[in-house]
Short mmCIF file of C-alpha atoms in Angstrom, two decimals:
data_model
loop_
_atom_site.label_atom_id
_atom_site.label_comp_id
_atom_site.label_asym_id
_atom_site.label_seq_id
_atom_site.Cartn_x
_atom_site.Cartn_y
_atom_site.Cartn_z
CA MET A 1 5.38 -38.39 25.77
CA ALA A 2 2.94 -35.99 27.46
CA GLU A 3 5.84 -34.52 29.66
CA SER A 4 8.21 -33.91 26.65
CA LYS A 5 7.14 -30.33 26.11
CA GLU A 6 8.01 -29.21 29.59
CA LEU A 7 11.28 -31.07 29.37
CA ILE A 8 12.46 -29.47 26.11
CA VAL A 9 11.18 -25.98 25.98
CA ASN A 10 13.21 -23.64 28.26
CA ASP A 11 14.06 -20.11 28.56
CA PHE A 12 17.65 -20.46 27.70
CA SER A 13 19.99 -22.67 25.79
CA TRP A 14 23.71 -22.44 26.59
CA SER A 15 25.98 -21.66 23.59
CA PRO A 16 29.78 -21.85 23.29
CA GLU A 17 29.74 -18.41 21.68
CA PHE A 18 29.63 -17.01 25.24
CA VAL A 19 33.46 -17.38 25.31
CA GLN A 20 33.96 -15.02 22.58
CA ASP A 21 31.53 -12.53 23.92
CA LEU A 22 33.17 -12.71 27.32
CA ASP A 23 36.70 -12.31 25.86
CA THR A 24 35.65 -9.25 23.85
CA SER A 25 33.88 -7.56 26.72
CA ALA A 26 36.59 -8.28 29.37
CA GLU A 27 39.41 -6.98 27.01
CA ARG A 28 37.49 -3.96 26.11
CA THR A 29 36.84 -3.17 29.82
CA ALA A 30 40.61 -3.01 30.59
CA LEU A 31 41.41 -0.95 27.48
CA LEU A 32 38.65 1.54 28.22
CA TYR A 33 39.83 1.89 31.87
CA HIS A 34 43.31 2.52 30.44
CA LEU A 35 41.98 5.28 28.24
CA SER A 36 40.03 6.99 31.00
CA TYR A 37 43.18 6.67 33.11
CA LEU A 38 45.42 8.37 30.38
CA CYS A 39 42.91 11.12 29.64
CA LEU A 40 41.81 11.98 33.18
CA GLY A 41 44.46 10.54 35.50
CA SER A 42 46.61 13.73 35.51
CA ILE A 43 44.00 15.16 37.77
CA PRO A 44 44.63 13.68 41.25
CA LYS A 45 41.00 13.40 42.30
CA LEU A 46 40.02 11.69 39.11
CA GLU A 47 43.08 9.44 39.06
CA ARG A 48 42.14 8.10 42.42
CA LEU A 49 38.45 7.46 41.39
CA ILE A 50 39.36 5.68 38.21
CA ARG A 51 42.16 3.55 40.01
CA GLU A 52 39.49 2.44 42.50
CA GLN A 53 37.06 1.41 39.89
CA ALA A 54 39.71 -0.38 37.84
CA ILE A 55 41.05 -2.36 40.86
CA GLY A 56 37.45 -3.33 41.86
CA THR A 57 36.80 -4.75 38.37
CA GLN A 58 40.18 -6.46 38.37
CA LEU A 59 39.32 -8.23 41.70
CA LEU A 60 35.82 -9.02 40.37
CA PHE A 61 37.29 -10.78 37.25
CA GLY A 62 39.45 -12.83 39.63
CA SER A 63 36.35 -14.03 41.56
CA SER A 64 34.46 -14.63 38.26
CA GLU A 65 37.28 -16.92 37.20
CA ALA A 66 36.95 -18.95 40.37
CA VAL A 67 33.12 -19.42 39.76
CA LEU A 68 33.79 -20.65 36.25
CA MET A 69 36.38 -23.14 37.54
CA LYS A 70 33.62 -24.48 39.75
CA CYS A 71 31.52 -25.02 36.55
CA VAL A 72 34.50 -26.93 35.05
CA GLY A 73 34.66 -29.09 38.21
CA THR A 74 30.90 -29.79 38.13
CA SER A 75 31.12 -30.79 34.46
CA SER A 76 33.90 -33.18 35.26
CA ASN A 77 31.83 -34.58 38.08
CA LEU A 78 28.88 -35.16 35.83
CA VAL A 79 30.98 -36.91 33.22
CA THR A 80 33.04 -39.04 35.76
CA SER A 81 30.46 -39.66 38.42
CA LEU A 82 26.74 -38.95 37.47
CA PHE A 83 26.51 -40.47 34.14
CA PRO A 84 28.53 -43.61 34.79
CA GLY A 85 26.35 -44.04 37.90
CA LEU A 86 23.18 -43.65 35.96
CA MET A 87 24.37 -46.17 33.44
CA LYS A 88 25.20 -48.60 36.31
CA ALA A 89 21.82 -48.08 37.94
CA VAL A 90 19.99 -48.60 34.64
CA ASN A 91 21.85 -51.73 33.87
CA MET A 92 21.40 -53.15 37.35
CA ASN A 93 17.81 -51.95 37.55
CA LYS A 94 18.51 -50.01 40.82
CA PRO A 95 16.32 -46.96 40.99
CA VAL A 96 17.49 -46.06 44.47
CA LEU A 97 21.07 -45.80 43.32
CA ALA A 98 20.06 -43.57 40.38
CA VAL A 99 18.14 -41.26 42.80
CA SER A 100 21.19 -40.92 44.99
CA TYR A 101 23.37 -39.86 42.03
CA LEU A 102 20.77 -37.40 40.78
CA GLU A 103 20.28 -35.79 44.29
CA LYS A 104 24.10 -35.44 44.67
CA THR A 105 24.21 -33.81 41.32
CA LYS A 106 21.38 -31.45 42.26
CA THR A 107 23.49 -30.36 45.28
CA TRP A 108 26.42 -29.54 42.97
CA ILE A 109 24.25 -27.50 40.74
CA ASP A 110 22.57 -25.62 43.60
CA ASP A 111 26.04 -24.71 44.96
CA ILE A 112 27.14 -23.24 41.77
CA ILE A 113 23.82 -21.38 41.34
CA ARG A 114 24.47 -19.67 44.71
CA ALA A 115 28.10 -18.72 43.74
CA VAL A 116 27.02 -17.31 40.39
CA ASP A 117 24.19 -15.32 41.97
CA ASP A 118 26.67 -13.84 44.43
CA ILE A 119 28.93 -12.75 41.54
CA VAL A 120 26.07 -11.34 39.48
CA LYS A 121 25.17 -9.15 42.56
CA ARG A 122 28.78 -8.02 42.77
CA TYR A 123 28.71 -7.01 39.12
CA ASP A 124 25.65 -5.01 39.88
CA GLN A 125 27.41 -3.21 42.75
CA GLN A 126 30.46 -2.54 40.58
CA ASN A 127 28.33 -1.13 37.83
CA GLN A 128 26.70 1.27 40.34
CA SER A 129 30.16 2.24 41.53
CA VAL A 130 31.24 2.94 37.94
CA ALA A 131 28.19 5.01 37.42
CA ALA A 132 28.91 6.97 40.62
CA CYS A 133 32.43 7.55 39.42
CA THR A 134 31.12 8.81 36.08
CA SER A 135 28.88 11.19 37.92
CA ASP A 136 31.85 12.50 39.99
CA VAL A 137 33.81 13.16 36.75
CA ILE A 138 30.82 14.96 35.25
CA GLN A 139 30.59 17.15 38.42
CA GLU A 140 34.35 17.88 38.22
CA GLN A 141 33.68 18.80 34.53
CA ASN A 142 30.82 21.20 35.36
CA GLU A 143 32.96 22.90 37.98
CA SER A 144 35.72 23.45 35.55
CA GLU A 145 33.25 24.90 32.98
CA VAL A 146 33.92 28.47 34.20
CA ARG A 147 37.49 28.11 32.85
CA ARG A 148 36.31 27.15 29.40
CA THR A 149 37.10 29.46 26.54
CA GLN A 150 35.28 29.64 23.21
CA LEU A 151 36.00 26.52 21.17
CA SER A 152 37.38 26.89 17.72
CA THR A 153 35.25 26.29 14.62
CA LYS A 154 37.24 23.13 14.14
CA MET A 155 36.43 21.73 17.58
CA LYS A 156 32.75 22.64 17.08
CA ARG A 157 32.67 20.30 13.94
CA VAL A 158 34.35 17.58 16.14
CA GLU A 159 31.59 18.02 18.62
CA THR A 160 28.95 17.69 15.80
CA ASP A 161 30.68 14.53 14.55
CA VAL A 162 30.59 13.15 18.11
CA ALA A 163 26.84 13.69 18.24
CA ASP A 164 26.35 12.11 14.82
CA LEU A 165 28.35 9.04 15.84
CA GLU A 166 26.46 8.65 19.11
CA GLU A 167 23.20 8.76 17.11
CA GLU A 168 24.56 6.12 14.71
CA LEU A 169 25.54 3.92 17.70
CA LYS A 170 21.98 4.16 19.11
CA LYS A 171 20.62 3.02 15.79
CA ASN A 172 23.13 0.13 15.63
CA ALA A 173 22.16 -0.92 19.15
CA LYS A 174 18.44 -0.94 18.15
CA ASP A 175 19.20 -3.10 15.05
CA ILE A 176 21.09 -5.49 17.24
CA GLU A 177 18.17 -5.72 19.70
CA GLU A 178 15.78 -6.47 16.77
CA ILE A 179 17.97 -9.33 15.67
CA GLU A 180 18.10 -10.77 19.14
CA LYS A 181 14.22 -10.63 19.20
CA LYS A 182 14.16 -12.58 15.89
CA ASN A 183 16.82 -15.12 17.30
CA ARG A 184 14.60 -15.84 20.25
CA ILE A 185 11.57 -16.44 17.95
CA LYS A 186 13.55 -18.79 15.75
CA ASN A 187 14.88 -20.61 18.82
CA SER A 188 11.29 -21.08 20.05
CA GLU A 189 10.20 -22.47 16.71
CA ILE A 190 13.12 -24.96 16.70
CA GLN A 191 12.17 -26.01 20.23
CA LYS A 192 8.56 -26.53 19.09
CA CYS A 193 9.71 -28.76 16.33
CA ALA A 194 11.74 -30.71 18.92
CA VAL A 195 8.64 -31.08 20.96
CA ASN A 196 6.66 -32.47 18.08
CA VAL A 197 9.41 -35.03 17.39
CA SER A 198 9.66 -36.07 20.99
CA ARG A 199 5.96 -36.97 20.94
CA GLN A 200 6.98 -39.66 18.20
CA ASN A 201 10.26 -40.61 19.80
CA GLN A 202 10.67 -41.10 23.53
CA SER A 203 14.44 -41.03 23.57
CA VAL A 204 14.51 -37.29 22.46
CA GLY A 205 12.67 -36.39 25.79
CA ILE A 206 15.21 -38.29 27.79
CA LEU A 207 18.04 -36.67 25.87
CA SER A 208 16.68 -33.25 26.42
CA SER A 209 16.77 -33.77 30.13
CA LEU A 210 20.42 -34.69 30.09
CA VAL A 211 21.44 -32.21 27.43
CA PRO A 212 19.34 -28.98 27.94
CA HIS A 213 20.69 -27.38 24.72
CA VAL A 214 18.51 -27.79 21.72
CA PRO A 215 21.27 -27.40 19.00
CA SER A 216 23.21 -30.17 20.72
CA PHE A 217 20.75 -32.92 20.04
CA ILE A 218 19.32 -31.43 16.80
CA ASN A 219 21.25 -34.26 14.81
CA SER A 220 19.45 -36.87 16.97
CA ILE A 221 16.15 -35.23 16.17
CA TYR A 222 16.98 -35.42 12.42
CA ASN A 223 17.60 -39.15 12.81
CA ALA A 224 14.53 -39.74 14.85
CA ILE A 225 12.03 -37.91 12.71
CA THR A 226 9.35 -39.95 10.95
CA GLY A 227 6.79 -37.22 10.17
CA PRO A 228 6.97 -35.78 6.59
CA GLY A 229 8.34 -32.33 6.24
CA VAL A 230 9.41 -31.90 9.86
CA ASP A 231 13.03 -32.45 9.20
CA GLY A 232 13.07 -29.91 6.41
CA LYS A 233 11.34 -27.33 8.64
CA THR A 234 13.85 -27.84 11.40
CA LEU A 235 16.84 -27.49 9.05
CA ASP A 236 15.36 -24.33 7.52
CA LEU A 237 14.98 -22.78 10.94
CA ASN A 238 18.40 -23.72 11.86
CA VAL A 239 19.85 -22.13 8.76
CA GLU A 240 17.88 -18.98 9.39
CA LEU A 241 19.16 -18.91 12.99
CA SER A 242 22.73 -19.17 11.73
CA ARG A 243 22.08 -16.22 9.32
CA LEU A 244 20.69 -14.06 12.11
CA THR A 245 23.69 -14.89 14.24
CA SER A 246 26.06 -13.83 11.45
CA GLU A 247 24.16 -10.67 10.77
CA LYS A 248 24.31 -9.86 14.60
CA ARG A 249 28.01 -10.37 14.59
CA LYS A 250 28.41 -7.92 11.61
CA LEU A 251 26.43 -5.25 13.44
CA GLN A 252 28.51 -5.84 16.59
CA ASN A 253 31.70 -5.35 14.68
CA GLU A 254 30.28 -2.17 13.11
CA GLU A 255 29.43 -1.03 16.63
CA GLY A 256 33.01 -1.67 17.66
CA LYS A 257 34.32 0.43 14.80
CA LEU A 258 32.02 3.27 15.72
CA TYR A 259 33.05 3.20 19.27
CA VAL A 260 36.72 3.51 18.23
CA GLU A 261 35.88 6.43 15.98
CA LEU A 262 33.90 8.11 18.88
CA ILE A 263 36.89 7.50 21.21
CA ASP A 264 39.37 9.12 18.79
CA LEU A 265 37.02 12.12 18.31
CA GLN A 266 36.47 12.40 21.96
CA LEU A 267 40.24 12.54 22.55
CA LYS A 268 40.57 15.48 20.28
CA LEU A 269 38.02 17.41 22.34
CA ASP A 270 39.79 16.23 25.50
CA SER A 271 43.26 17.43 24.33
CA SER A 272 41.85 20.75 23.28
CA ASN A 273 39.80 21.36 26.46
CA LEU A 274 42.45 20.14 28.89
CA LYS A 275 44.96 22.55 27.43
CA GLN A 276 42.49 25.29 28.29
CA GLY A 277 41.98 23.88 31.85
CA VAL A 278 38.62 22.34 31.15
CA ILE A 279 37.64 18.84 31.97
CA GLN A 280 35.18 18.10 29.14
CA ALA A 281 35.87 14.58 28.13
CA SER A 282 36.47 10.86 28.35
CA ILE A 283 33.13 10.28 30.13
CA VAL A 284 32.52 8.12 27.14
CA HIS A 285 35.13 5.69 28.21
CA LEU A 286 33.65 5.15 31.64
CA LYS A 287 30.16 4.78 30.05
CA ASP A 288 31.55 2.11 27.88
CA VAL A 289 33.19 0.35 30.84
CA HIS A 290 29.69 0.26 32.41
CA SER A 291 28.36 -1.30 29.17
CA CYS A 292 30.99 -3.94 29.07
CA LEU A 293 30.52 -5.01 32.66
CA SER A 294 26.77 -5.21 32.02
CA GLN A 295 27.52 -7.61 29.15
CA ILE A 296 29.62 -9.79 31.32
CA GLN A 297 26.95 -9.69 34.04
CA LYS A 298 24.33 -10.70 31.32
CA ILE A 299 26.49 -13.78 30.44
CA LEU A 300 26.64 -14.78 34.09
CA VAL A 301 22.89 -14.28 34.50
CA GLN A 302 22.41 -16.60 31.47
CA LEU A 303 24.69 -19.11 33.16
CA LYS A 304 22.63 -18.98 36.26
CA LYS A 305 19.41 -19.50 34.31
CA PHE A 306 21.04 -22.39 32.43
CA LEU A 307 22.09 -24.12 35.70
CA GLU A 308 18.72 -23.57 37.25
CA ASN A 309 17.14 -25.26 34.16
CA VAL A 310 19.64 -28.11 34.47
CA GLY A 311 18.55 -28.71 38.11
CA SER A 312 14.92 -28.62 37.22
CA LEU A 313 15.32 -31.08 34.42
CA LEU A 314 17.37 -33.51 36.51
CA GLU A 315 14.61 -33.37 39.21
CA ARG A 316 11.92 -34.10 36.59
CA LEU A 317 14.04 -36.94 35.22
CA LYS A 318 14.31 -38.43 38.68
CA ASN A 319 10.68 -38.11 39.48
CA LYS A 320 9.68 -39.49 36.08
CA HIS A 321 11.90 -42.54 35.88
CA PHE A 322 13.19 -43.44 39.20
CA VAL A 323 10.60 -42.71 41.97
CA ASN A 324 8.22 -45.46 43.26
CA GLU A 325 8.64 -47.58 40.18
CA PHE A 326 11.63 -48.24 37.87
CA LEU A 327 10.14 -47.48 34.52
CA ILE A 328 13.01 -48.19 32.23
CA ASP A 329 12.33 -51.84 32.04
CA ASP A 330 11.83 -52.08 28.28
CA PRO A 331 15.12 -53.18 26.56
CA ASP A 332 14.78 -50.64 23.69
CA MET A 333 14.00 -47.87 26.10
CA ARG A 334 16.98 -48.84 28.15
CA ASP A 335 19.20 -48.67 25.08
CA GLN A 336 17.77 -45.28 24.19
CA PHE A 337 18.49 -43.96 27.74
CA LEU A 338 22.12 -45.25 27.62
CA GLN A 339 22.59 -43.64 24.20
CA SER A 340 21.27 -40.33 25.60
CA ILE A 341 23.86 -40.51 28.42
CA GLU A 342 26.66 -41.05 25.83
CA ILE A 343 25.49 -37.87 23.96
CA ALA A 344 25.20 -36.01 27.33
CA VAL A 345 28.82 -36.92 28.10
CA LYS A 346 30.08 -35.19 24.94
CA PHE A 347 27.90 -32.07 25.59
CA TRP A 348 29.07 -31.64 29.21
CA ASN A 349 32.75 -32.26 28.25
CA THR A 350 32.36 -29.38 25.72
CA PHE A 351 30.55 -27.26 28.24
CA GLY A 352 33.41 -27.81 30.75
CA GLN A 353 36.01 -27.00 28.14
CA ASN A 354 34.33 -23.62 27.29
CA CYS A 355 33.98 -22.72 30.94
CA ARG A 356 37.67 -23.45 31.31
CA LYS A 357 38.47 -21.18 28.30
CA ALA A 358 36.38 -18.41 29.90
CA SER A 359 38.06 -18.81 33.24
CA ILE A 360 41.51 -18.49 31.67
CA ILE A 361 40.29 -15.32 29.87
CA LEU A 362 39.24 -13.73 33.16
CA TYR A 363 42.52 -15.00 34.86
CA VAL A 364 44.72 -13.27 32.27
CA GLN A 365 42.65 -10.05 32.48
CA SER A 366 42.73 -10.01 36.21
CA LYS A 367 46.56 -10.53 36.33
CA ASP A 368 47.95 -8.72 33.24
CA ALA A 369 45.55 -6.26 31.83
CA TYR A 370 45.76 -3.64 34.64
CA GLN A 371 49.46 -3.16 34.89
CA PHE A 372 48.95 0.42 33.47
CA LEU A 373 47.85 1.29 37.04
CA GLU A 374 51.38 1.04 38.20
CA THR A 375 52.34 4.36 36.35
CA ASN A 376 50.74 7.72 37.25
CA PRO A 377 49.64 9.31 33.88
CA SER A 378 50.93 12.76 35.16
CA SER A 379 54.53 11.37 35.12
CA LEU A 380 54.36 10.39 31.51
CA SER A 381 56.20 12.51 28.98
CA GLU A 382 54.09 13.63 25.95
CA PRO A 383 55.77 11.06 23.62
CA HIS A 384 55.31 8.25 26.05
CA TRP A 385 51.62 9.29 26.61
CA LYS A 386 51.02 9.36 22.99
CA GLU A 387 52.60 5.96 22.49
CA GLN A 388 50.44 4.35 25.14
CA TYR A 389 47.34 5.99 23.71
CA GLU A 390 48.09 4.75 20.17
CA THR A 391 48.79 1.28 21.51
CA VAL A 392 45.40 1.10 23.32
CA MET A 393 43.58 2.46 20.26
CA LYS A 394 45.28 -0.15 18.10
CA LYS A 395 44.17 -2.94 20.42
CA LEU A 396 40.61 -1.63 20.43
CA ASN A 397 40.54 -1.72 16.64
CA GLN A 398 41.77 -5.29 16.65
CA ILE A 399 38.93 -6.61 18.80
CA LYS A 400 36.36 -8.30 16.70
CA PHE A 401 33.27 -10.48 17.17
CA GLN A 402 33.97 -13.66 15.41
CA GLU A 403 31.26 -14.56 12.96
CA PRO A 404 30.35 -18.29 13.35
CA SER A 405 30.48 -20.12 10.10
CA THR A 406 27.87 -22.59 9.03
CA ALA A 407 30.43 -25.26 9.19
CA ALA A 408 31.43 -24.35 12.76
CA ILE A 409 27.79 -24.33 13.86
CA THR A 410 27.25 -27.76 12.17
CA GLU A 411 30.31 -28.99 13.82
CA TRP A 412 28.95 -28.00 17.31
CA GLN A 413 25.65 -29.70 16.55
CA THR A 414 26.78 -32.96 15.04
CA ASP A 415 29.82 -33.59 17.20
CA ILE A 416 27.53 -33.57 20.16
#
């Protein structure tokens, strides 16, 4: 198929791992707000600033949950309306009917894209607001510097340790970025293998239009391959991609441990300086909130790109097979088309289930994770303050990026 390359190769392939990434970032966001609130909330001006940012994020999570539920609804509509309609149109040889279903679907997709785009912009505004809040805290810190006394030798060592940890975190982030680059290269190579196969088997091109996620139809590619050595190359690339993904998760977990160590050291500086009337600290917590919100925003941007790609592929499918002339008149080709729809139903069911999981995560975060705002930190006794702090730190330590096993990855690919 001459058109197969543009149908298969795309800028983004959706992955069920986004649920884990979203869960981790959303949970960390609330815990980091809680730490900032505990460490700086005893100062009225800073308590108000942090409360405003936390409430803004809480409301944003609620709106994000609503958008993901729209994705759930559209996935359901695809499975219950579009795909049965396309099967009916193919069996009855009714191109006009097929076009009407595809155009209706395009309307659904465009509606979600607009909703996701609006949420992405709101995350950008919230990030700017958090950055402004961080600047205000720094300004307050600078104004209090005149009250600062000479730090003890022990606290100077802690400051050195903080600087070392920050440097280690930078190196870790750079390593993660390098792995992500390698991931993109391997994904591109897998996609190119899929293109080569689609030139030999037309059904792969149709499948890629209905299931715009290369790993989801990798198993179909294996079965369709006739060229020597191509299946082995695709399998090797997929194994390498799994290894890189596992390595990335290990680095992310190491990054999480370093963050917790940094937070603990920072608190020691906070405690010492606040006793001396100096606001030195906890800026790191707000900076990490900014990082977590950026990660969630990145996930939503990827969702938008994915949906835009889906809309583009459906439009090409319509123009290629159902405009002017009904091209699926060959019995074998018709069977291949119907088989592709069956695979697409499984993919979109899974996509909808993952969007539902993600929406539940954000719902829980928006409803339950910000109850700490109901208590002013200045009203806490020292034992109660310490208890809350230790609870938050324990939860931060328990947050892990799950490493996808080869079996889990295989299940995702072959089940679909």
